[in-house]
Short mmCIF file of N, CA and C and ligand atoms in Angstrom, two decimals:
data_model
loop_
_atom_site.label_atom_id
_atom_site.label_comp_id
_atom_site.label_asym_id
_atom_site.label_seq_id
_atom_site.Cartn_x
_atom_site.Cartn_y
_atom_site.Cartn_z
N UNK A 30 0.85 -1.19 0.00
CA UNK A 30 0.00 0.00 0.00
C UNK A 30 0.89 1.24 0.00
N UNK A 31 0.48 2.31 -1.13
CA UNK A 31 1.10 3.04 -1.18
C UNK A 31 0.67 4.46 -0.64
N UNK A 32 -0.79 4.46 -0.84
CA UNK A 32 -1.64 5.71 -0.57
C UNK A 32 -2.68 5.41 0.31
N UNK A 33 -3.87 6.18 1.01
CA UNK A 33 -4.42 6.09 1.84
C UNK A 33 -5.66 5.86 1.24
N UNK A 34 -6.42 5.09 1.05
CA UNK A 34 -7.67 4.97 0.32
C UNK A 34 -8.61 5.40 0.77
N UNK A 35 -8.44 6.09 2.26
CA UNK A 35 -9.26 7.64 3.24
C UNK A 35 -9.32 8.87 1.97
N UNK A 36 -7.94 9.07 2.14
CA UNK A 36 -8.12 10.80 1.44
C UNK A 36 -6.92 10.63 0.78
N UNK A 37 -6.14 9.60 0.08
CA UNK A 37 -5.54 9.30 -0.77
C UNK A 37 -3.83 10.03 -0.84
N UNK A 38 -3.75 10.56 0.46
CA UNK A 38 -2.31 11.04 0.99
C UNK A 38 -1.01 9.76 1.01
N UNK A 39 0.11 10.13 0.88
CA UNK A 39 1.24 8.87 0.94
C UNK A 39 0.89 7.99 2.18
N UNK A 40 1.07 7.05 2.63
CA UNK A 40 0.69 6.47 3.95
C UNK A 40 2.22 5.87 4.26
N UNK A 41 2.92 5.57 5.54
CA UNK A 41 3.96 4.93 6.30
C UNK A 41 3.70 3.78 6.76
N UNK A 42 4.88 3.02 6.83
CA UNK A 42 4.34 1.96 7.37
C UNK A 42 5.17 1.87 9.14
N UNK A 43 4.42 1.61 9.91
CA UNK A 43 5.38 1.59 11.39
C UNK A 43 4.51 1.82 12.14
N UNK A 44 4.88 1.18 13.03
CA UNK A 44 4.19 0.55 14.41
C UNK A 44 3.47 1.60 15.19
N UNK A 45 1.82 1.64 15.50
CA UNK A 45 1.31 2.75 15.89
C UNK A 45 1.68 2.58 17.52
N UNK A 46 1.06 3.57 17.75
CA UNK A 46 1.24 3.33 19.30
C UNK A 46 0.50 2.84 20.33
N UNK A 47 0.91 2.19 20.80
CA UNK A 47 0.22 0.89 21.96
C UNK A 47 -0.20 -0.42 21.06
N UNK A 48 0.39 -0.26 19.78
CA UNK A 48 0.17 -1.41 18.93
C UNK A 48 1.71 -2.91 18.98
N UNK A 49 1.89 -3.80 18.90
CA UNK A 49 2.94 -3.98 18.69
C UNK A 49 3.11 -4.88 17.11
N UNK A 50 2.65 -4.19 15.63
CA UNK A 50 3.15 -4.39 14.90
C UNK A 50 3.15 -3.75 13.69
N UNK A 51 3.99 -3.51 12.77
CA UNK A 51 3.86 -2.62 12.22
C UNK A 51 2.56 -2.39 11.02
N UNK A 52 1.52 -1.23 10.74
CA UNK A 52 0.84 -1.05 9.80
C UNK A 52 0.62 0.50 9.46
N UNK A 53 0.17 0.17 8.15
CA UNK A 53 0.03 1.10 7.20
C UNK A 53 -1.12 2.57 7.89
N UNK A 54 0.08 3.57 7.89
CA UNK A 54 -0.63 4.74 8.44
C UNK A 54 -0.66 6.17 7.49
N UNK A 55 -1.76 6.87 7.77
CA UNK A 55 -1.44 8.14 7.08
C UNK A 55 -1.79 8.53 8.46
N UNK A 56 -0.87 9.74 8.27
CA UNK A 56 -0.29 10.74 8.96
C UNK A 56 -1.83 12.04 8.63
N UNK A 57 -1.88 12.14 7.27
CA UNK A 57 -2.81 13.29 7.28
C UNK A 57 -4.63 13.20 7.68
N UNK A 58 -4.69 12.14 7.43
CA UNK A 58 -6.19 11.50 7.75
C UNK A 58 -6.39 10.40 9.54
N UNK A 59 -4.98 10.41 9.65
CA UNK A 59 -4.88 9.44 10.88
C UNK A 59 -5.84 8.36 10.76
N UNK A 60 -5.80 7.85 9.62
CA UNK A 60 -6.35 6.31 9.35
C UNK A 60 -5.28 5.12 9.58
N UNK A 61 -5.51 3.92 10.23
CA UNK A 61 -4.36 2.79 10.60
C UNK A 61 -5.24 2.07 9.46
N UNK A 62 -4.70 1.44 8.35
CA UNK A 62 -5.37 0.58 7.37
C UNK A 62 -4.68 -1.10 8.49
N UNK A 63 -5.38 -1.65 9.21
CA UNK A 63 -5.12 -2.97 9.52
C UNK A 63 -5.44 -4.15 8.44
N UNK A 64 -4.69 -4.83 8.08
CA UNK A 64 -4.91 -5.92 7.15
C UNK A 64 -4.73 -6.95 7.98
N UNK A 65 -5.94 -7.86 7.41
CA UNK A 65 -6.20 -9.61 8.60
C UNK A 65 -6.15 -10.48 7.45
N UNK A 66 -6.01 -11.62 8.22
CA UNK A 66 -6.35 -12.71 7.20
C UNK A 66 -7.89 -12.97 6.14
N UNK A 67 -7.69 -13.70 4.88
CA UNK A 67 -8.65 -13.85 4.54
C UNK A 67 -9.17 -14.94 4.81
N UNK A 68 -10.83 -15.16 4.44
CA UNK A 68 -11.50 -16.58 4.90
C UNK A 68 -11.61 -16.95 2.93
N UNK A 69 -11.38 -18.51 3.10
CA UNK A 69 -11.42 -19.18 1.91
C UNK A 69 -12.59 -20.00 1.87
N UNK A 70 -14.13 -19.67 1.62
CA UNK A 70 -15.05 -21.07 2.17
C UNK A 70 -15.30 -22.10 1.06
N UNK A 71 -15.80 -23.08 0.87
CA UNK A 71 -15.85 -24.08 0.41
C UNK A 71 -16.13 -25.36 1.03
N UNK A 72 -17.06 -25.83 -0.46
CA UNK A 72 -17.62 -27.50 0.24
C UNK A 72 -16.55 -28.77 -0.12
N UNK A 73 -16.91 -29.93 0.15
CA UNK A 73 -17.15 -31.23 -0.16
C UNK A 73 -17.88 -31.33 -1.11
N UNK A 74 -18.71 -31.31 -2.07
CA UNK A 74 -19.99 -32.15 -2.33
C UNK A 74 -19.58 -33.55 -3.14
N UNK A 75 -20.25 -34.05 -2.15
CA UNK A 75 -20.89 -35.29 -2.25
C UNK A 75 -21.62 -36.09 -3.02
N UNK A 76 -22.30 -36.92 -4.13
CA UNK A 76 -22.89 -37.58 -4.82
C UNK A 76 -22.95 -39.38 -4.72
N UNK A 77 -23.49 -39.46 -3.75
CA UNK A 77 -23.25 -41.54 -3.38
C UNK A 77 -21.87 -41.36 -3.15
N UNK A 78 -20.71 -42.18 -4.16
CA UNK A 78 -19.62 -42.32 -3.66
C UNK A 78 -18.62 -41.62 -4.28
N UNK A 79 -19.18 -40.38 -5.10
CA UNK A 79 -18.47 -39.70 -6.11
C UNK A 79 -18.39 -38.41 -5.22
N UNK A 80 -17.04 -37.42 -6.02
CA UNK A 80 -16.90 -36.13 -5.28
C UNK A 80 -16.58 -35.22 -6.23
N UNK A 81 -17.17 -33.95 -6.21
CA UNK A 81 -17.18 -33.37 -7.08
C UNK A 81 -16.15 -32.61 -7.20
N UNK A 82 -15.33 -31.95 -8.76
CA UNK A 82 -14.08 -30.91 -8.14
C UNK A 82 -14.83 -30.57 -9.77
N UNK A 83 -14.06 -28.84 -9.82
CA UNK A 83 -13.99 -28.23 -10.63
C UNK A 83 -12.65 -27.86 -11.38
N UNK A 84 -12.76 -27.59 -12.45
CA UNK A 84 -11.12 -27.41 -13.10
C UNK A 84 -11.47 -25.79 -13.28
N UNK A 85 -9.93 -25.29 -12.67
CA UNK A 85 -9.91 -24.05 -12.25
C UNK A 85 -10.05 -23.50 -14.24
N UNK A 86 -10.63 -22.24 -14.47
CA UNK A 86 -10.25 -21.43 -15.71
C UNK A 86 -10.02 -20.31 -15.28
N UNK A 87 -9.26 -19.54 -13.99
CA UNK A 87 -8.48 -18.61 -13.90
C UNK A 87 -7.18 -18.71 -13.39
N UNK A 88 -5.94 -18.36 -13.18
CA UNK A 88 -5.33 -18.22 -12.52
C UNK A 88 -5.45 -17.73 -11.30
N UNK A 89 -4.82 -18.07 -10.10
CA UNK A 89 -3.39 -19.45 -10.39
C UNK A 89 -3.97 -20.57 -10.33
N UNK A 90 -3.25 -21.22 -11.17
CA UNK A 90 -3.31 -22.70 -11.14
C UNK A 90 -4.28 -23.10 -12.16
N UNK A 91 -4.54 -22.64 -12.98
CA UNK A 91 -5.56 -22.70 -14.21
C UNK A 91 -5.33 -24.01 -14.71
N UNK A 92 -6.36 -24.85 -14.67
CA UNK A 92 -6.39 -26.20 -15.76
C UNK A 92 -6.03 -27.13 -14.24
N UNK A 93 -6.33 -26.84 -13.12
CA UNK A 93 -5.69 -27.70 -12.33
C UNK A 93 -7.81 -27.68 -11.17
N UNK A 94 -7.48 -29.19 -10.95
CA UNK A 94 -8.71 -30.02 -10.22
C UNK A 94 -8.70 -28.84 -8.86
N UNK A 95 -9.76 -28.64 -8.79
CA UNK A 95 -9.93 -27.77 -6.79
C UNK A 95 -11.80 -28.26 -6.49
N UNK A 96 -11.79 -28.01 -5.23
CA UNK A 96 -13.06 -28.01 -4.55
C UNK A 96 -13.77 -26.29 -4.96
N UNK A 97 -14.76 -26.36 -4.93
CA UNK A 97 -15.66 -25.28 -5.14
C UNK A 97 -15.22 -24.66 -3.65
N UNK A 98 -14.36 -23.31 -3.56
CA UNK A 98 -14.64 -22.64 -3.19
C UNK A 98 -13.58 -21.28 -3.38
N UNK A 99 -14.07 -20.40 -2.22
CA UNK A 99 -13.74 -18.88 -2.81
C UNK A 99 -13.48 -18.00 -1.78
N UNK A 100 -13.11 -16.30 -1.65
CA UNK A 100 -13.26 -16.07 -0.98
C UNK A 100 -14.31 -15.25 -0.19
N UNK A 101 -14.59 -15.29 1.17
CA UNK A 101 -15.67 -14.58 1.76
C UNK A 101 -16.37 -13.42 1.34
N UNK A 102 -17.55 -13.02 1.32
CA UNK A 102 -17.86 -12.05 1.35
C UNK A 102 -18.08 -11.15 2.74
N UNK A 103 -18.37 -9.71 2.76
CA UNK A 103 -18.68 -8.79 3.29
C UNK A 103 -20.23 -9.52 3.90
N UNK A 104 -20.60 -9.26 4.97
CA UNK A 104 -22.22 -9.10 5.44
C UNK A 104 -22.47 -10.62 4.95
N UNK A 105 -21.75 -11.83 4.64
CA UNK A 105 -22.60 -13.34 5.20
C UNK A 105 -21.56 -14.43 5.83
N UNK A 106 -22.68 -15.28 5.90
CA UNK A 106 -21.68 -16.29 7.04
C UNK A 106 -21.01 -17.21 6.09
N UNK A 107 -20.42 -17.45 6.80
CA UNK A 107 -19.02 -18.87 6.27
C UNK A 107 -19.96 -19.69 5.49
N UNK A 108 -20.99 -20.28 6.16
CA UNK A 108 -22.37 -21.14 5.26
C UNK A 108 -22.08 -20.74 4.39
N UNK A 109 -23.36 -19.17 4.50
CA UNK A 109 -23.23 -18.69 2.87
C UNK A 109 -22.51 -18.75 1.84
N UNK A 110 -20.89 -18.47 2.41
CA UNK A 110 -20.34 -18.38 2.06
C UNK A 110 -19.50 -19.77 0.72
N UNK A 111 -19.64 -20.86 1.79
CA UNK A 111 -19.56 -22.07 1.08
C UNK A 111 -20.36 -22.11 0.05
N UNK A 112 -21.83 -22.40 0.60
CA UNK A 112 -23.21 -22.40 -0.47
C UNK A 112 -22.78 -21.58 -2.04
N UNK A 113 -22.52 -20.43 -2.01
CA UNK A 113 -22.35 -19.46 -3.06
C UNK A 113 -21.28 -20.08 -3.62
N UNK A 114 -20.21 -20.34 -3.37
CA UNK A 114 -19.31 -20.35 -4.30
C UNK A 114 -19.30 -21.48 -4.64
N UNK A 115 -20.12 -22.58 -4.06
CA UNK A 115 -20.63 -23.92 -5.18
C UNK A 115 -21.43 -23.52 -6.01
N UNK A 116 -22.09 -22.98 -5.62
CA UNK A 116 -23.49 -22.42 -7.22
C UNK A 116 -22.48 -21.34 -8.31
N UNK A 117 -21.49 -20.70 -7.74
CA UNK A 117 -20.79 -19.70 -8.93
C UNK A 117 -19.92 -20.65 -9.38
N UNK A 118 -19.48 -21.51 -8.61
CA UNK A 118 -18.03 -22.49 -9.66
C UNK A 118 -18.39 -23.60 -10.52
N UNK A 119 -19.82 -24.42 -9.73
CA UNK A 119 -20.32 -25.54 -9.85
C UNK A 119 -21.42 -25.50 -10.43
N UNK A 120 -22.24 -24.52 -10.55
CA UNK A 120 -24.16 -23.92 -10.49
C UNK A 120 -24.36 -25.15 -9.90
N UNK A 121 -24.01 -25.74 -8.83
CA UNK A 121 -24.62 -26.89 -7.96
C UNK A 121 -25.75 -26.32 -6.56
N UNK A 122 -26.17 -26.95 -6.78
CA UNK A 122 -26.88 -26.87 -5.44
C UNK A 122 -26.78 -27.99 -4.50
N UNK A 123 -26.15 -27.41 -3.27
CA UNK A 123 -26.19 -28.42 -2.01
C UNK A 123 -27.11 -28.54 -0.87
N UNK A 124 -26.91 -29.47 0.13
CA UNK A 124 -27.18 -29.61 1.27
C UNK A 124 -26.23 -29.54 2.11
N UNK A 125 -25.68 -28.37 2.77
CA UNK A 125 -24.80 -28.40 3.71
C UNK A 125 -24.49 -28.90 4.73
N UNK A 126 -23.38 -29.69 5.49
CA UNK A 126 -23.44 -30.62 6.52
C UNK A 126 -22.26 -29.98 7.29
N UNK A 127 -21.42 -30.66 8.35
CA UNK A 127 -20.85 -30.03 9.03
C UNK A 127 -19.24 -29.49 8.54
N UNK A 128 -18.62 -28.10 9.33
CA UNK A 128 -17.40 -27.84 8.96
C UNK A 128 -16.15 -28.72 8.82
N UNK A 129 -15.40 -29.36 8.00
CA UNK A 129 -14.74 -30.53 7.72
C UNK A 129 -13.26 -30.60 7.86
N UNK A 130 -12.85 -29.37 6.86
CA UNK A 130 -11.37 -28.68 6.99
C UNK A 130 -11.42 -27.38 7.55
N UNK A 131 -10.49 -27.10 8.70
CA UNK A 131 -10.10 -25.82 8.63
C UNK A 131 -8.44 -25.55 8.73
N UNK A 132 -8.31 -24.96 7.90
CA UNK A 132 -7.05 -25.21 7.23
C UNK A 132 -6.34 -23.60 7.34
N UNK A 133 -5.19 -23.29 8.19
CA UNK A 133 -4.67 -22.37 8.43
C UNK A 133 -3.26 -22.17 7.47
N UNK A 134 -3.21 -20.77 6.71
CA UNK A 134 -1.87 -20.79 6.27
C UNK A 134 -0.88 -19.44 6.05
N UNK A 135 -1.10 -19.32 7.31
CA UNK A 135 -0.41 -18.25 8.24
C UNK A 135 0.66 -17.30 6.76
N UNK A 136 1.65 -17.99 6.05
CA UNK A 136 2.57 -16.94 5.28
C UNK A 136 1.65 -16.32 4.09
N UNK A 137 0.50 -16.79 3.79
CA UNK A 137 -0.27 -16.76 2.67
C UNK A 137 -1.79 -15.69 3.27
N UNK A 138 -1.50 -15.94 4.50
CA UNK A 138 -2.77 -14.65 5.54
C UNK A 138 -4.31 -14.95 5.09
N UNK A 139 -4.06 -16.67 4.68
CA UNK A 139 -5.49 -17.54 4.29
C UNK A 139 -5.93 -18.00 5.76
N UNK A 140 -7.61 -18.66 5.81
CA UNK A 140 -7.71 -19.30 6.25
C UNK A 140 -9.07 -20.18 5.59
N UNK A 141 -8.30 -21.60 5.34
CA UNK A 141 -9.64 -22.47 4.87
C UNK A 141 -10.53 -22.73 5.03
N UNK A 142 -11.90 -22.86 5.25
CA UNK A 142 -13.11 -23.70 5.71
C UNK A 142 -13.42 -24.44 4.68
N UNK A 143 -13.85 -25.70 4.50
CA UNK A 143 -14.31 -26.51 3.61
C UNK A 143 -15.70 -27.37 4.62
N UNK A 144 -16.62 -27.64 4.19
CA UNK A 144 -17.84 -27.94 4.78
C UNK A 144 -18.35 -28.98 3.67
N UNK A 145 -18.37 -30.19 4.84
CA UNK A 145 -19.42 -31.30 3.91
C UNK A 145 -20.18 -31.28 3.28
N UNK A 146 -20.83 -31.75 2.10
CA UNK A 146 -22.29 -31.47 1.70
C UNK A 146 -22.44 -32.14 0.73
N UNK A 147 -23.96 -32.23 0.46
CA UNK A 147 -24.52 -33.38 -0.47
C UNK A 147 -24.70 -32.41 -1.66
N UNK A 148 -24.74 -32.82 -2.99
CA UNK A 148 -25.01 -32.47 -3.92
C UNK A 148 -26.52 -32.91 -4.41
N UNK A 149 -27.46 -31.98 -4.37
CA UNK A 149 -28.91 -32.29 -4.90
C UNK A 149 -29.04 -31.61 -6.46
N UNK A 150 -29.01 -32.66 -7.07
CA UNK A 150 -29.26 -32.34 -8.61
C UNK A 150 -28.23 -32.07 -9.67
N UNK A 151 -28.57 -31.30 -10.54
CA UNK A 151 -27.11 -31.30 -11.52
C UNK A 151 -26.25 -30.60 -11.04
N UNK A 152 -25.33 -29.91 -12.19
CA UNK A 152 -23.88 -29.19 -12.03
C UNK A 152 -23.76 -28.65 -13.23
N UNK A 153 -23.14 -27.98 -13.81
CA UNK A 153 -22.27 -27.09 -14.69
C UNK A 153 -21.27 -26.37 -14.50
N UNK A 154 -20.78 -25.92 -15.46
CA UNK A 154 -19.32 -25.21 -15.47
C UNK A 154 -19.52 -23.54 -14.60
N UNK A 155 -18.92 -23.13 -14.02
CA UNK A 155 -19.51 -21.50 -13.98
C UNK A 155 -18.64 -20.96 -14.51
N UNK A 156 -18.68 -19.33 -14.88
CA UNK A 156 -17.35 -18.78 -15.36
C UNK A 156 -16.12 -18.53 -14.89
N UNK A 157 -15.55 -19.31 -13.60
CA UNK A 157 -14.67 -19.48 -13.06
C UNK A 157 -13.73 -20.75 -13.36
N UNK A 158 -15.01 -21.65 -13.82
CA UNK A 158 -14.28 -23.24 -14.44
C UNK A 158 -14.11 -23.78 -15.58
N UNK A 159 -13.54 -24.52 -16.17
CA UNK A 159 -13.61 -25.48 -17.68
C UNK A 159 -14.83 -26.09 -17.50
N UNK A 160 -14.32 -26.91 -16.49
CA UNK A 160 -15.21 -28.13 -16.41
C UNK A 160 -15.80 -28.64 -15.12
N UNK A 161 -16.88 -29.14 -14.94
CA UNK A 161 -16.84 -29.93 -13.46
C UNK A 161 -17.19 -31.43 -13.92
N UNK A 162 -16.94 -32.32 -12.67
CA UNK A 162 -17.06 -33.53 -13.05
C UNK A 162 -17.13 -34.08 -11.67
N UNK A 163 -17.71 -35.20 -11.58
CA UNK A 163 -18.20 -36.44 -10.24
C UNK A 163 -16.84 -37.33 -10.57
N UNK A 164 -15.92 -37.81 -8.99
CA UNK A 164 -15.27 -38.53 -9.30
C UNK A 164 -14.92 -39.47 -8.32
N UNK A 165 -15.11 -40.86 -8.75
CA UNK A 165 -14.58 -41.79 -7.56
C UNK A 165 -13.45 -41.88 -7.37
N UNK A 166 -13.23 -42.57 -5.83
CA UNK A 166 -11.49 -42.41 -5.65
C UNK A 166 -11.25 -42.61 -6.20
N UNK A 167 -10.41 -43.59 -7.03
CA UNK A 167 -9.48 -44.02 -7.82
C UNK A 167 -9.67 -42.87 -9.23
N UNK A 168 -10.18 -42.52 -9.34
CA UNK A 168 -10.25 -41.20 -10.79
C UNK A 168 -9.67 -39.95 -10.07
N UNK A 169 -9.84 -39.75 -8.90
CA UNK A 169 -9.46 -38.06 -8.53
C UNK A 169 -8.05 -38.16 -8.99
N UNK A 170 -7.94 -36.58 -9.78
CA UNK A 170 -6.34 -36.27 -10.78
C UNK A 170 -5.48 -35.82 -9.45
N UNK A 171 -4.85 -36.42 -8.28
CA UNK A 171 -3.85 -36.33 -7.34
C UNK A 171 -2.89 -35.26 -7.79
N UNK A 172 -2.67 -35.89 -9.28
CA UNK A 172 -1.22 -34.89 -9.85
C UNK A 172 -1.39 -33.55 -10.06
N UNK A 173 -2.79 -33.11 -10.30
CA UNK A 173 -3.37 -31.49 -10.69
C UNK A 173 -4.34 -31.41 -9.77
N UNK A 174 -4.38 -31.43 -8.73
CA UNK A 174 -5.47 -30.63 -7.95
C UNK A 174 -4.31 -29.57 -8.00
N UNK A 175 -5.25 -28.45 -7.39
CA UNK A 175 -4.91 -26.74 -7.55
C UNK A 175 -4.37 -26.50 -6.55
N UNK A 176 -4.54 -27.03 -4.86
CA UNK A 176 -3.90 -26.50 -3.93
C UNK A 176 -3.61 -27.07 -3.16
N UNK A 177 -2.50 -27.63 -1.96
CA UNK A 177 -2.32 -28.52 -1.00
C UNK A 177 -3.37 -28.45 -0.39
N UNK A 178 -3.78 -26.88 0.46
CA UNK A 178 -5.26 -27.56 0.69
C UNK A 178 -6.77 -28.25 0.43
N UNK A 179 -7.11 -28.62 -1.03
CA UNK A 179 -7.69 -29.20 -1.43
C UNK A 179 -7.22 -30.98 -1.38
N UNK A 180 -5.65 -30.87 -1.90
CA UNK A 180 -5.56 -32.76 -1.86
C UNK A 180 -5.65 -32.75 0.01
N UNK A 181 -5.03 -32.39 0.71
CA UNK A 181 -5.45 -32.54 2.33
C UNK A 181 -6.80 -32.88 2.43
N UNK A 182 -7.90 -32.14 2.10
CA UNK A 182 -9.02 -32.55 2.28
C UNK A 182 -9.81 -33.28 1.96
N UNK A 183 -9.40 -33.92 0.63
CA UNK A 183 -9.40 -35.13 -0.19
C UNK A 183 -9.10 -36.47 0.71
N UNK A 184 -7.78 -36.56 1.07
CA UNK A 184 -6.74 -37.51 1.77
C UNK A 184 -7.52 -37.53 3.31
N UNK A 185 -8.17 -36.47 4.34
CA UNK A 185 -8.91 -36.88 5.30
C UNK A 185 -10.61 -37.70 4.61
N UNK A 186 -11.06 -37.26 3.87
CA UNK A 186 -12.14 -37.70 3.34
C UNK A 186 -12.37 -39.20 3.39
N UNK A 187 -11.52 -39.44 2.59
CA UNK A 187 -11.28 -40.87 1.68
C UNK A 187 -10.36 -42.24 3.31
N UNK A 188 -10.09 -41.43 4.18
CA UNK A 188 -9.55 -42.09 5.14
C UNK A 188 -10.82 -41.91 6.09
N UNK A 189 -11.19 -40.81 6.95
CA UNK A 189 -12.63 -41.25 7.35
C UNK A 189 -14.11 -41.87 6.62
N UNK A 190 -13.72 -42.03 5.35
CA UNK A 190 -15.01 -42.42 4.67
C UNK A 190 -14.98 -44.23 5.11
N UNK A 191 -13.97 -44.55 5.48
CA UNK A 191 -13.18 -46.16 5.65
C UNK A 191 -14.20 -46.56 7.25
N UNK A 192 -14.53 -45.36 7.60
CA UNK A 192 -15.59 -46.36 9.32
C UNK A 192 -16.40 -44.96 9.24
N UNK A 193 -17.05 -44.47 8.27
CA UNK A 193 -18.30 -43.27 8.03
C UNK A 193 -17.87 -42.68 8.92
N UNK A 194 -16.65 -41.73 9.86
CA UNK A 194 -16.63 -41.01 11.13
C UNK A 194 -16.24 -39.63 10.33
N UNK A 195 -17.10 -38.35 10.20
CA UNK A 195 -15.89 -37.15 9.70
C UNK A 195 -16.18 -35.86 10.90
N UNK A 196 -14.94 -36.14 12.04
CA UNK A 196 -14.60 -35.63 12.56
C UNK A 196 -13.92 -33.67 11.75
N UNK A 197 -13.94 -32.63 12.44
CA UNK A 197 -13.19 -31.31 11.91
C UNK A 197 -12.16 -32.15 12.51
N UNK A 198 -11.13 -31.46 10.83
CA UNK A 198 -9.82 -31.53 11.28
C UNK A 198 -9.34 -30.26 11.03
N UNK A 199 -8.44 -29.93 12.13
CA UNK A 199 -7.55 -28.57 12.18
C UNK A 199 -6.32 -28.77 11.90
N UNK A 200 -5.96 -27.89 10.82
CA UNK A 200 -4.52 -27.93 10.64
C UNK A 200 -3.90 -26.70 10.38
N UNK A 201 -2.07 -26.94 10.04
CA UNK A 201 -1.81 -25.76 9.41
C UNK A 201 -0.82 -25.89 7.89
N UNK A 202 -1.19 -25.27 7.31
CA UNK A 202 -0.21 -25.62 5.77
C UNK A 202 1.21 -24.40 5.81
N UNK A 203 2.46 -24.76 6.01
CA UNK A 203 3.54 -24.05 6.22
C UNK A 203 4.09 -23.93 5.04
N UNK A 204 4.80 -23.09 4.66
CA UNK A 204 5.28 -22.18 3.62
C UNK A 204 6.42 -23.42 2.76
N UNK A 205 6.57 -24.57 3.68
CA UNK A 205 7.79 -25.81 3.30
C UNK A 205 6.63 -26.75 2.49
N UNK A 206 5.63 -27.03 2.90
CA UNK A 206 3.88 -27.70 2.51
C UNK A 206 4.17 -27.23 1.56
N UNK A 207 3.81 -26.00 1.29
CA UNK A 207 3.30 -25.65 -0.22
C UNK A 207 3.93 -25.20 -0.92
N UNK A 208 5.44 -25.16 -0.68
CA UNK A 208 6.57 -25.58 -2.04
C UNK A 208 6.22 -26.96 -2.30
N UNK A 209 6.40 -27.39 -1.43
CA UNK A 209 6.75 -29.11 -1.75
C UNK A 209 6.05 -29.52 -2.86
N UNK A 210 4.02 -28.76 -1.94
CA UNK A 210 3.15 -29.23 -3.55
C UNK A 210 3.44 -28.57 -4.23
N UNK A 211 3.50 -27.51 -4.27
CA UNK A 211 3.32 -26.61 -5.62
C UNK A 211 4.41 -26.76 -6.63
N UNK A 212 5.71 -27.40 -5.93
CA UNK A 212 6.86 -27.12 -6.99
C UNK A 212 7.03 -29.02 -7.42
N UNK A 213 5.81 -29.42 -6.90
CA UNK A 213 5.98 -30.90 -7.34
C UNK A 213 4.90 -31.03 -8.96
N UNK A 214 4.17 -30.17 -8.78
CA UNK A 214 2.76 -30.03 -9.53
C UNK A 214 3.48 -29.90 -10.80
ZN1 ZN B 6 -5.57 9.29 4.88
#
């Protein structure tokens, strides 16, 4: 950040006071711009024993398998939040079930939610995807999913699906994680 998006003066960056870290200040508007993490929501869906992924058509990671989801909006909940960005990636409509992944990745200032859910009825592409498609284990593309946190959530799935138990799992994806995938991809 270069300017103040208050009243559009140069802004500094350095530690306000009684704060202990550094952020973006103007001096002429005395606005502190604080930047937080973002929320990433997204489902599961589900179909009998098939799972649905979409093939990304934007960057990053374009042409590569991911779960329907996106980031948060302003004024709704994480639900919503999931819900929507299956109907914009997927035009699916679900049944939402409980929170599944939450997936922290602290150098990237993400944070995942992925939420179970059944798929009621069809699917299509939205303008975010190529393609969508239903896939049993043995078909999911391992080698092109789009993000470590998507194969993670895959890999708990397919291991609690083995005694029906799907416990939330909490984790965190470290900056060593997602070279590993990303520069393996
Ligand atoms: Zn200002």
């Amino acid at each position: 950040m270069n300017f103040c998006s208050q009243c559009g003066e140069k802004v500094r960056f350095a530690v306000p006071a009684g704060d202990d870290r550094p952020r973006y200040l103007c001096d002429a508007c005395g606005t502190i711009h604080y930047q937080n993490p973002r929320i990433v929501a997204g489902t599961l869906p589900v179909m009998g024993s098939k799972v649905l992924l979409c093939k990304r058509a934007i960057t990053p990671r374009k042409g590569h398998w991911t779960l329907p989801a996106g980031y948060m909006e302003n004024a709704e909940t994480t639900r919503q939040a999931a819900t929507r960005e299956t109907w914009e990636e997927a035009c699916a409509d679900v049944t939402l079930g409980d929170l599944y992944t939450l997936i922290d990745l602290p150098h990237i200032n993400q944070v995942y939610m992925i939420f179970r859910a059944e798929l009621v009825g069809g699917f299509s592409a939205g303008p975010e995807s190529l393609e969508v498609a239903l896939f049993e284990e043995h078909e999911i593309p391992w080698d092109i999913l789009a993000f470590p946190t998507i194969e993670r959530t895959l890999k708990h799935y397919y291991a609690d699906r083995k005694c029906a138990y799907y416990p939330l799992h909490i984790s965190t994806i470290t900056p060593e994680d997602r070279e590993r995938y990303l520069g393996s991809a």
